[in-house]
Amino acid sequence: MEQFDVVIAGGGMVGAAAALGMARQGRKVAVIEGEKPEAYHESQPMDLRVSAISAQSVKLLERLKAWDHIRAMRLCPFRRLETWEHPECRTRFSATDLGLPELGFMVENRLIQLGLWQAFEEQPNLTLICPARLENFQAMEDGYEIELDNGQRLKSRWLVGADGANSRVRQLAKIGITAWDYRQHCLLISVETELPQQEITWQQFTPKGPRSFLPMPGHQGSLVWYDHPARIKQLIAMPNPQLAQEVAKNFPAELGQITVQNKGCFPLTRRHAQTYFQNGIVLLGDAAHTINPLAGQGVNLGFKDVDVLLDEMANGGDFWFETCVLQRYERRRRPDNLIMQTGMDVFYKAFSNDLLPFAVLRNVGLKLADHTGPIKHRVLKYALGL
């Protein structure tokens, strides 16, 4: 039975980043993942799952020596962001206002994961076990004995759950969550655009839910359509040409003509673990918290978790595994995650109300927000992690 310092369940974006960071600190790390990301070819169509990677996340990926691998594939910088309900009442953000080359990058989730996995090869103390999934674990005097579904058994000081919103690690550890359903679904649509690649991402609010555009390389883009579950079910059942007609009716003119290439959907839910750790079990990313995807902050919050945990482990030195390290990790991350969750909920609910007084107030608010100068810049810097 092989002994590790840390076993990480989940080799997605957040789990892979944690594994790479811990290995670079000299820990002996194993990553358990059920399926390898598909290899990259530039002729491949865009994936549905796309993330808006913030400046702080880019810095983490650079330190992990994964960013160059990601850049060598494909991504799209964005330099402007606009949000509005009524077209004349917009809040605009620009990289130029902050003296930055860009606000962030739109990157397919698979390519972020793939770039991190490519960096695994430079770490001899990192073991990737794939395909495999965590089956069970039991506590021992100095850690855990972990059983995989392929029959392998591992021993580890720490067990990290980076295995998503339905985390098996969290469930087996009996760590509770607070959760609720937003009673909306999200439709993702990969499109080819008539307009050339744009440097702007935008979001328009409607009483039925937001409509968003995420720029991708070339004449490509990703649309996000929030609506009631029955409406999303109706839309996803449509042939692509018919769906394109519905997009034209329901998205703003800024989009221009599009051709639908692919589509998928998922329900919107919020979860927050009642604790981020328990006796050498640690939760990261969606296993610890999920957020309304309104502002695309999900993976950035997960990368912040990784950044802080790595920092506390480094500060712990030879005693990196002690409970006080995890206590400090939770103290630093829980308030920030809660603020972001609550902020997105307030924003979401404010724009879900179609009563006229609320509509007038929020549009006036968006118009005023566009002229707040330093306050607007401070909000943007917080979102970018600057």
PDB file of C-alpha atoms in Angstrom, residues 232-376:
ATOM      1  CA  ILE A 232     -34.848  25.639 -21.121  1.00  0.00           C
ATOM      2  CA  LYS A 233     -36.144  22.107 -21.722  1.00  0.00           C
ATOM      3  CA  GLN A 234     -38.110  23.426 -24.694  1.00  0.00           C
ATOM      4  CA  LEU A 235     -35.099  25.296 -26.085  1.00  0.00           C
ATOM      5  CA  ILE A 236     -32.617  22.446 -25.817  1.00  0.00           C
ATOM      6  CA  ALA A 237     -35.004  20.123 -27.664  1.00  0.00           C
ATOM      7  CA  MET A 238     -35.035  22.444 -30.700  1.00  0.00           C
ATOM      8  CA  PRO A 239     -32.966  21.748 -33.826  1.00  0.00           C
ATOM      9  CA  ASN A 240     -29.996  24.118 -33.988  1.00  0.00           C
ATOM     10  CA  PRO A 241     -31.430  26.371 -36.769  1.00  0.00           C
ATOM     11  CA  GLN A 242     -34.656  26.855 -34.795  1.00  0.00           C
ATOM     12  CA  LEU A 243     -32.688  27.600 -31.623  1.00  0.00           C
ATOM     13  CA  ALA A 244     -30.697  30.232 -33.555  1.00  0.00           C
ATOM     14  CA  GLN A 245     -34.008  31.915 -34.439  1.00  0.00           C
ATOM     15  CA  GLU A 246     -34.998  31.962 -30.744  1.00  0.00           C
ATOM     16  CA  VAL A 247     -31.611  33.454 -29.857  1.00  0.00           C
ATOM     17  CA  ALA A 248     -32.174  36.223 -32.420  1.00  0.00           C
ATOM     18  CA  LYS A 249     -35.540  37.029 -30.803  1.00  0.00           C
ATOM     19  CA  ASN A 250     -34.290  37.000 -27.218  1.00  0.00           C
ATOM     20  CA  PHE A 251     -30.707  38.323 -27.290  1.00  0.00           C
ATOM     21  CA  PRO A 252     -29.724  41.980 -27.881  1.00  0.00           C
ATOM     22  CA  ALA A 253     -28.725  43.268 -31.304  1.00  0.00           C
ATOM     23  CA  GLU A 254     -25.064  43.448 -30.175  1.00  0.00           C
ATOM     24  CA  LEU A 255     -24.821  39.723 -30.846  1.00  0.00           C
ATOM     25  CA  GLY A 256     -25.351  39.929 -34.604  1.00  0.00           C
ATOM     26  CA  GLN A 257     -26.048  36.847 -36.728  1.00  0.00           C
ATOM     27  CA  ILE A 258     -25.037  33.487 -35.276  1.00  0.00           C
ATOM     28  CA  THR A 259     -24.976  29.796 -36.154  1.00  0.00           C
ATOM     29  CA  VAL A 260     -25.578  27.350 -33.294  1.00  0.00           C
ATOM     30  CA  GLN A 261     -22.899  24.665 -33.051  1.00  0.00           C
ATOM     31  CA  ASN A 262     -23.598  22.928 -29.739  1.00  0.00           C
ATOM     32  CA  LYS A 263     -25.758  23.247 -26.624  1.00  0.00           C
ATOM     33  CA  GLY A 264     -26.199  21.881 -23.101  1.00  0.00           C
ATOM     34  CA  CYS A 265     -27.906  22.839 -19.845  1.00  0.00           C
ATOM     35  CA  PHE A 266     -27.739  22.471 -16.068  1.00  0.00           C
ATOM     36  CA  PRO A 267     -29.800  23.557 -13.029  1.00  0.00           C
ATOM     37  CA  LEU A 268     -28.746  26.509 -10.867  1.00  0.00           C
ATOM     38  CA  THR A 269     -28.150  25.623  -7.224  1.00  0.00           C
ATOM     39  CA  ARG A 270     -26.208  27.117  -4.345  1.00  0.00           C
ATOM     40  CA  ARG A 271     -24.301  25.009  -1.807  1.00  0.00           C
ATOM     41  CA  HIS A 272     -21.977  25.857   1.061  1.00  0.00           C
ATOM     42  CA  ALA A 273     -20.274  23.240   3.224  1.00  0.00           C
ATOM     43  CA  GLN A 274     -20.789  23.713   6.955  1.00  0.00           C
ATOM     44  CA  THR A 275     -17.042  23.265   7.399  1.00  0.00           C
ATOM     45  CA  TYR A 276     -14.149  23.187   4.914  1.00  0.00           C
ATOM     46  CA  PHE A 277     -12.152  20.602   6.844  1.00  0.00           C
ATOM     47  CA  GLN A 278     -12.452  17.748   9.309  1.00  0.00           C
ATOM     48  CA  ASN A 279      -9.597  15.733  10.809  1.00  0.00           C
ATOM     49  CA  GLY A 280      -7.273  15.893   7.806  1.00  0.00           C
ATOM     50  CA  ILE A 281     -10.074  15.966   5.213  1.00  0.00           C
ATOM     51  CA  VAL A 282     -10.074  19.206   3.184  1.00  0.00           C
ATOM     52  CA  LEU A 283     -12.657  20.570   0.723  1.00  0.00           C
ATOM     53  CA  LEU A 284     -11.782  22.805  -2.222  1.00  0.00           C
ATOM     54  CA  GLY A 285     -13.751  24.523  -4.961  1.00  0.00           C
ATOM     55  CA  ASP A 286     -17.247  23.258  -5.745  1.00  0.00           C
ATOM     56  CA  ALA A 287     -16.950  20.550  -3.085  1.00  0.00           C
ATOM     57  CA  ALA A 288     -16.902  23.381  -0.520  1.00  0.00           C
ATOM     58  CA  HIS A 289     -19.095  25.983  -2.247  1.00  0.00           C
ATOM     59  CA  THR A 290     -21.052  26.569  -5.426  1.00  0.00           C
ATOM     60  CA  ILE A 291     -22.216  29.958  -6.609  1.00  0.00           C
ATOM     61  CA  ASN A 292     -24.702  31.386  -9.071  1.00  0.00           C
ATOM     62  CA  PRO A 293     -22.648  31.537 -12.319  1.00  0.00           C
ATOM     63  CA  LEU A 294     -23.923  35.075 -12.978  1.00  0.00           C
ATOM     64  CA  ALA A 295     -20.446  36.665 -12.867  1.00  0.00           C
ATOM     65  CA  GLY A 296     -18.392  33.620 -13.855  1.00  0.00           C
ATOM     66  CA  GLN A 297     -16.594  33.548 -10.495  1.00  0.00           C
ATOM     67  CA  GLY A 298     -16.914  29.815  -9.709  1.00  0.00           C
ATOM     68  CA  VAL A 299     -13.511  28.529 -10.817  1.00  0.00           C
ATOM     69  CA  ASN A 300     -11.793  31.742  -9.666  1.00  0.00           C
ATOM     70  CA  LEU A 301     -13.090  31.137  -6.130  1.00  0.00           C
ATOM     71  CA  GLY A 302     -11.782  27.578  -6.352  1.00  0.00           C
ATOM     72  CA  PHE A 303      -8.356  28.818  -7.443  1.00  0.00           C
ATOM     73  CA  LYS A 304      -8.402  31.271  -4.515  1.00  0.00           C
ATOM     74  CA  ASP A 305      -9.020  28.279  -2.215  1.00  0.00           C
ATOM     75  CA  VAL A 306      -5.971  26.556  -3.700  1.00  0.00           C
ATOM     76  CA  ASP A 307      -3.821  29.689  -3.419  1.00  0.00           C
ATOM     77  CA  VAL A 308      -4.650  30.188   0.258  1.00  0.00           C
ATOM     78  CA  LEU A 309      -4.274  26.517   1.179  1.00  0.00           C
ATOM     79  CA  LEU A 310      -0.851  26.379  -0.498  1.00  0.00           C
ATOM     80  CA  ASP A 311       0.161  29.546   1.337  1.00  0.00           C
ATOM     81  CA  GLU A 312      -0.883  28.140   4.714  1.00  0.00           C
ATOM     82  CA  MET A 313       0.858  24.822   4.015  1.00  0.00           C
ATOM     83  CA  ALA A 314       4.063  26.677   3.151  1.00  0.00           C
ATOM     84  CA  ASN A 315       3.764  28.748   6.335  1.00  0.00           C
ATOM     85  CA  GLY A 316       3.268  25.544   8.313  1.00  0.00           C
ATOM     86  CA  GLY A 317       6.688  24.233   7.249  1.00  0.00           C
ATOM     87  CA  ASP A 318       7.397  20.766   8.645  1.00  0.00           C
ATOM     88  CA  PHE A 319       4.045  20.888  10.442  1.00  0.00           C
ATOM     89  CA  TRP A 320       1.989  21.619   7.326  1.00  0.00           C
ATOM     90  CA  PHE A 321      -0.446  18.800   8.192  1.00  0.00           C
ATOM     91  CA  GLU A 322      -1.566  20.166  11.574  1.00  0.00           C
ATOM     92  CA  THR A 323      -5.157  21.269  12.196  1.00  0.00           C
ATOM     93  CA  CYS A 324      -4.186  24.911  12.758  1.00  0.00           C
ATOM     94  CA  VAL A 325      -3.152  25.111   9.071  1.00  0.00           C
ATOM     95  CA  LEU A 326      -6.641  24.098   7.989  1.00  0.00           C
ATOM     96  CA  GLN A 327      -8.236  26.406  10.530  1.00  0.00           C
ATOM     97  CA  ARG A 328      -6.369  29.341   9.019  1.00  0.00           C
ATOM     98  CA  TYR A 329      -7.349  28.212   5.512  1.00  0.00           C
ATOM     99  CA  GLU A 330     -11.046  28.214   6.419  1.00  0.00           C
ATOM    100  CA  ARG A 331     -10.830  31.531   8.288  1.00  0.00           C
ATOM    101  CA  ARG A 332      -9.376  33.191   5.204  1.00  0.00           C
ATOM    102  CA  ARG A 333     -11.631  31.607   2.592  1.00  0.00           C
ATOM    103  CA  ARG A 334     -15.091  31.217   4.106  1.00  0.00           C
ATOM    104  CA  PRO A 335     -15.860  34.975   4.460  1.00  0.00           C
ATOM    105  CA  ASP A 336     -14.733  35.742   0.904  1.00  0.00           C
ATOM    106  CA  ASN A 337     -16.761  32.863  -0.568  1.00  0.00           C
ATOM    107  CA  LEU A 338     -19.800  33.873   1.475  1.00  0.00           C
ATOM    108  CA  ILE A 339     -19.542  37.516   0.380  1.00  0.00           C
ATOM    109  CA  MET A 340     -19.371  36.485  -3.269  1.00  0.00           C
ATOM    110  CA  GLN A 341     -22.268  34.018  -2.915  1.00  0.00           C
ATOM    111  CA  THR A 342     -24.435  36.590  -1.136  1.00  0.00           C
ATOM    112  CA  GLY A 343     -23.536  39.376  -3.553  1.00  0.00           C
ATOM    113  CA  MET A 344     -24.504  37.261  -6.551  1.00  0.00           C
ATOM    114  CA  ASP A 345     -27.767  36.258  -4.853  1.00  0.00           C
ATOM    115  CA  VAL A 346     -28.705  39.873  -4.093  1.00  0.00           C
ATOM    116  CA  PHE A 347     -27.900  40.896  -7.656  1.00  0.00           C
ATOM    117  CA  TYR A 348     -29.797  37.936  -9.092  1.00  0.00           C
ATOM    118  CA  LYS A 349     -32.928  38.495  -6.992  1.00  0.00           C
ATOM    119  CA  ALA A 350     -32.932  42.249  -7.593  1.00  0.00           C
ATOM    120  CA  PHE A 351     -33.107  41.685 -11.349  1.00  0.00           C
ATOM    121  CA  SER A 352     -35.621  38.833 -11.116  1.00  0.00           C
ATOM    122  CA  ASN A 353     -38.371  41.172  -9.896  1.00  0.00           C
ATOM    123  CA  ASP A 354     -40.420  42.681 -12.735  1.00  0.00           C
ATOM    124  CA  LEU A 355     -42.404  45.196 -10.655  1.00  0.00           C
ATOM    125  CA  LEU A 356     -42.074  48.659 -12.214  1.00  0.00           C
ATOM    126  CA  PRO A 357     -40.619  50.485  -9.140  1.00  0.00           C
ATOM    127  CA  PHE A 358     -37.882  47.849  -8.821  1.00  0.00           C
ATOM    128  CA  ALA A 359     -37.147  48.030 -12.546  1.00  0.00           C
ATOM    129  CA  VAL A 360     -36.770  51.826 -12.409  1.00  0.00           C
ATOM    130  CA  LEU A 361     -34.548  51.707  -9.317  1.00  0.00           C
ATOM    131  CA  ARG A 362     -32.187  49.073 -10.640  1.00  0.00           C
ATOM    132  CA  ASN A 363     -31.782  50.797 -14.016  1.00  0.00           C
ATOM    133  CA  VAL A 364     -31.080  54.105 -12.308  1.00  0.00           C
ATOM    134  CA  GLY A 365     -28.607  52.203 -10.134  1.00  0.00           C
ATOM    135  CA  LEU A 366     -26.793  50.760 -13.155  1.00  0.00           C
ATOM    136  CA  LYS A 367     -26.626  54.183 -14.798  1.00  0.00           C
ATOM    137  CA  LEU A 368     -25.269  55.802 -11.631  1.00  0.00           C
ATOM    138  CA  ALA A 369     -22.799  52.951 -11.084  1.00  0.00           C
ATOM    139  CA  ASP A 370     -21.234  53.729 -14.447  1.00  0.00           C
ATOM    140  CA  HIS A 371     -20.206  57.157 -13.113  1.00  0.00           C
ATOM    141  CA  THR A 372     -18.906  56.197  -9.669  1.00  0.00           C
ATOM    142  CA  GLY A 373     -15.263  56.173 -10.771  1.00  0.00           C
ATOM    143  CA  PRO A 374     -13.084  54.918  -7.870  1.00  0.00           C
ATOM    144  CA  ILE A 375     -15.912  52.828  -6.351  1.00  0.00           C
ATOM    145  CA  LYS A 376     -16.556  51.071  -9.659  1.00  0.00           C
TER     146      LYS A 376
END
